[in-house]
Amino acid sequence: MRLLSNARLARIDGKSAHYAVSEPMPLVKRGDRIAWIGAEDAPPDDFAGAVPHDLGGRTVTPGLIDCHSHIVFGGDRAREFEMRLEGVSYEDIACNGDGRYGITVSTRLVPTPSRWSRRNRRILQRKLHLSTMTKPRQRR
């Protein structure tokens, strides 16, 4: 258990629903979870044995979870999304060979080693964007 002092917390402001960063405050970390956040200088007695560590004003952000991810794919669905915004139905998109059918065909045309290389790059991008867990979805 660790008592982290001078931590700025990234959060969503309850009034404006925008992202905000708090003033430096203490928090207690137990394992991989935050057990307590407080405005006062000392945590409750339950956390008296916490090892202190000064973060010096560094920002603490929540871990983000990507719970439905297709990281192995070829092609691009940007045009499909534009078509949907223009009011084109999924059926019409599919009849044109776009949409899910088009992306499936595009993925199958990408050589397997290249697919794995792209997958690895996308996993790294998610980590860089603070995703602490990615649950890839696979089709068999």
mmCIF file of C-alpha atoms in Angstrom:
data_model
loop_
_atom_site.group_PDB
_atom_site.id
_atom_site.type_symbol
_atom_site.label_atom_id
_atom_site.label_comp_id
_atom_site.label_asym_id
_atom_site.label_seq_id
_atom_site.Cartn_x
_atom_site.Cartn_y
_atom_site.Cartn_z
ATOM 1 C CA MET A 1 0.000 0.000 0.000
ATOM 2 C CA ARG A 2 1.367 3.419 -0.963
ATOM 3 C CA LEU A 3 0.418 6.937 0.038
ATOM 4 C CA LEU A 4 0.980 9.123 -3.013
ATOM 5 C CA SER A 5 1.098 12.805 -2.156
ATOM 6 C CA ASN A 6 1.063 15.817 -4.500
ATOM 7 C CA ALA A 7 -0.841 13.903 -7.184
ATOM 8 C CA ARG A 8 -2.837 15.797 -9.799
ATOM 9 C CA LEU A 9 -5.797 13.633 -10.799
ATOM 10 C CA ALA A 10 -7.159 13.567 -14.347
ATOM 11 C CA ARG A 11 -10.938 13.390 -14.087
ATOM 12 C CA ILE A 12 -14.187 14.502 -15.635
ATOM 13 C CA ASP A 13 -15.541 17.701 -14.100
ATOM 14 C CA GLY A 14 -19.016 16.930 -12.730
ATOM 15 C CA LYS A 15 -20.357 20.397 -13.560
ATOM 16 C CA SER A 16 -19.177 20.839 -17.145
ATOM 17 C CA ALA A 17 -18.586 17.187 -18.168
ATOM 18 C CA HIS A 18 -15.174 18.267 -19.524
ATOM 19 C CA TYR A 19 -11.818 16.797 -18.637
ATOM 20 C CA ALA A 20 -10.067 18.497 -15.759
ATOM 21 C CA VAL A 21 -6.944 18.074 -13.670
ATOM 22 C CA SER A 22 -7.175 18.524 -9.903
ATOM 23 C CA GLU A 23 -4.941 20.522 -7.654
ATOM 24 C CA PRO A 24 -2.284 18.339 -5.977
ATOM 25 C CA MET A 25 -3.856 15.978 -3.443
ATOM 26 C CA PRO A 26 -3.032 12.708 -1.677
ATOM 27 C CA LEU A 27 -4.282 9.266 -2.623
ATOM 28 C CA VAL A 28 -3.687 5.745 -1.391
ATOM 29 C CA LYS A 29 -2.887 2.982 -3.875
ATOM 30 C CA ARG A 30 -3.517 -0.599 -2.761
ATOM 31 C CA GLY A 31 -2.242 -3.130 -5.318
ATOM 32 C CA ASP A 32 -3.355 -1.894 -8.717
ATOM 33 C CA ARG A 33 -6.325 0.106 -7.397
ATOM 34 C CA ILE A 34 -6.869 3.489 -5.824
ATOM 35 C CA ALA A 35 -8.244 2.838 -2.336
ATOM 36 C CA TRP A 36 -8.689 6.435 -1.172
ATOM 37 C CA ILE A 37 -8.525 9.977 -2.516
ATOM 38 C CA GLY A 38 -8.636 12.886 -0.145
ATOM 39 C CA ALA A 39 -8.454 16.617 0.124
ATOM 40 C CA GLU A 40 -6.846 16.532 3.554
ATOM 41 C CA ASP A 41 -3.138 15.907 4.176
ATOM 42 C CA ALA A 42 -3.473 12.613 6.053
ATOM 43 C CA PRO A 43 -5.487 9.533 5.034
ATOM 44 C CA PRO A 44 -7.883 7.802 7.459
ATOM 45 C CA ASP A 45 -6.401 5.475 10.085
ATOM 46 C CA ASP A 46 -7.193 2.452 7.838
ATOM 47 C CA PHE A 47 -4.245 3.486 5.668
ATOM 48 C CA ALA A 48 -1.776 4.387 8.453
ATOM 49 C CA GLY A 49 0.777 1.801 7.266
ATOM 50 C CA ALA A 50 0.945 3.122 3.674
ATOM 51 C CA VAL A 51 4.452 3.801 2.362
ATOM 52 C CA PRO A 52 4.714 7.508 1.412
ATOM 53 C CA HIS A 53 5.820 8.666 -2.038
ATOM 54 C CA ASP A 54 5.759 12.275 -3.289
ATOM 55 C CA LEU A 55 4.649 12.535 -6.933
ATOM 56 C CA GLY A 56 5.794 16.153 -7.122
ATOM 57 C CA GLY A 57 2.684 17.355 -8.949
ATOM 58 C CA ARG A 58 2.681 14.627 -11.606
ATOM 59 C CA THR A 59 -0.674 13.689 -13.149
ATOM 60 C CA VAL A 60 -2.390 10.379 -12.399
ATOM 61 C CA THR A 61 -4.805 9.175 -15.086
ATOM 62 C CA PRO A 62 -7.297 6.315 -15.050
ATOM 63 C CA GLY A 63 -6.490 3.203 -17.043
ATOM 64 C CA LEU A 64 -8.684 2.960 -20.113
ATOM 65 C CA ILE A 65 -10.191 -0.337 -21.278
ATOM 66 C CA ASP A 66 -10.860 -1.099 -24.923
ATOM 67 C CA CYS A 67 -13.362 -3.928 -24.507
ATOM 68 C CA HIS A 68 -14.256 -4.529 -28.165
ATOM 69 C CA SER A 69 -11.420 -4.128 -30.577
ATOM 70 C CA HIS A 70 -10.722 -5.358 -34.087
ATOM 71 C CA ILE A 71 -6.974 -4.935 -34.229
ATOM 72 C CA VAL A 72 -6.342 -7.317 -37.122
ATOM 73 C CA PHE A 73 -7.850 -5.794 -40.227
ATOM 74 C CA GLY A 74 -6.911 -4.470 -43.625
ATOM 75 C CA GLY A 75 -8.379 -1.513 -45.403
ATOM 76 C CA ASP A 76 -10.226 1.479 -44.098
ATOM 77 C CA ARG A 77 -13.899 2.087 -43.244
ATOM 78 C CA ALA A 78 -13.757 5.893 -43.335
ATOM 79 C CA ARG A 79 -15.807 6.089 -46.569
ATOM 80 C CA GLU A 80 -18.457 3.804 -45.066
ATOM 81 C CA PHE A 81 -18.787 6.093 -42.046
ATOM 82 C CA GLU A 82 -19.132 9.108 -44.359
ATOM 83 C CA MET A 83 -21.847 7.285 -46.321
ATOM 84 C CA ARG A 84 -23.757 6.508 -43.106
ATOM 85 C CA LEU A 85 -23.596 10.188 -42.131
ATOM 86 C CA GLU A 86 -25.018 11.010 -45.571
ATOM 87 C CA GLY A 87 -27.955 8.675 -44.862
ATOM 88 C CA VAL A 88 -26.943 5.657 -46.971
ATOM 89 C CA SER A 89 -28.295 2.400 -45.503
ATOM 90 C CA TYR A 90 -26.103 -0.500 -44.416
ATOM 91 C CA GLU A 91 -27.800 -2.609 -47.072
ATOM 92 C CA ASP A 92 -26.828 -0.185 -49.855
ATOM 93 C CA ILE A 93 -23.287 0.035 -48.512
ATOM 94 C CA ALA A 94 -23.007 -3.779 -48.500
ATOM 95 C CA CYS A 95 -24.455 -3.996 -52.043
ATOM 96 C CA ASN A 96 -21.624 -1.707 -53.175
ATOM 97 C CA GLY A 97 -19.070 -4.138 -51.709
ATOM 98 C CA ASP A 98 -18.214 -1.816 -48.829
ATOM 99 C CA GLY A 99 -18.867 -2.043 -45.099
ATOM 100 C CA ARG A 100 -18.172 -5.242 -43.188
ATOM 101 C CA TYR A 101 -17.989 -7.309 -46.351
ATOM 102 C CA GLY A 102 -15.452 -4.945 -47.908
ATOM 103 C CA ILE A 103 -13.246 -4.834 -44.826
ATOM 104 C CA THR A 104 -13.342 -8.649 -44.573
ATOM 105 C CA VAL A 105 -12.216 -8.992 -48.199
ATOM 106 C CA SER A 106 -9.502 -6.348 -47.671
ATOM 107 C CA THR A 107 -8.238 -8.135 -44.557
ATOM 108 C CA ARG A 108 -8.010 -11.483 -46.352
ATOM 109 C CA LEU A 109 -5.922 -9.878 -49.117
ATOM 110 C CA VAL A 110 -3.254 -8.682 -46.653
ATOM 111 C CA PRO A 111 -0.439 -11.256 -46.265
ATOM 112 C CA THR A 112 -0.410 -12.845 -42.798
ATOM 113 C CA PRO A 113 3.027 -11.473 -41.686
ATOM 114 C CA SER A 114 1.882 -7.968 -42.582
ATOM 115 C CA ARG A 115 -1.369 -8.472 -40.632
ATOM 116 C CA TRP A 116 0.598 -9.419 -37.501
ATOM 117 C CA SER A 117 2.919 -6.450 -37.944
ATOM 118 C CA ARG A 118 -0.088 -4.108 -38.224
ATOM 119 C CA ARG A 119 -1.663 -5.762 -35.183
ATOM 120 C CA ASN A 120 1.472 -5.199 -33.094
ATOM 121 C CA ARG A 121 1.600 -1.544 -34.174
ATOM 122 C CA ARG A 122 -2.067 -1.031 -33.214
ATOM 123 C CA ILE A 123 -1.542 -2.634 -29.790
ATOM 124 C CA LEU A 124 1.388 -0.277 -29.172
ATOM 125 C CA GLN A 125 -0.742 2.709 -30.250
ATOM 126 C CA ARG A 126 -3.404 1.716 -27.733
ATOM 127 C CA LYS A 127 -0.811 1.509 -24.957
ATOM 128 C CA LEU A 128 0.502 4.953 -25.905
ATOM 129 C CA HIS A 129 -3.071 6.265 -25.643
ATOM 130 C CA LEU A 130 -3.357 4.886 -22.083
ATOM 131 C CA SER A 131 -5.382 1.781 -22.823
ATOM 132 C CA THR A 132 -4.479 -0.587 -19.997
ATOM 133 C CA MET A 133 -6.363 -3.513 -21.487
ATOM 134 C CA THR A 134 -7.371 -4.473 -25.007
ATOM 135 C CA LYS A 135 -9.661 -7.421 -25.594
ATOM 136 C CA PRO A 136 -9.178 -8.355 -29.230
ATOM 137 C CA ARG A 137 -12.101 -9.832 -31.049
ATOM 138 C CA GLN A 138 -11.429 -12.707 -33.401
ATOM 139 C CA ARG A 139 -13.488 -14.353 -36.046
ATOM 140 C CA ARG A 140 -12.901 -18.028 -36.698
#
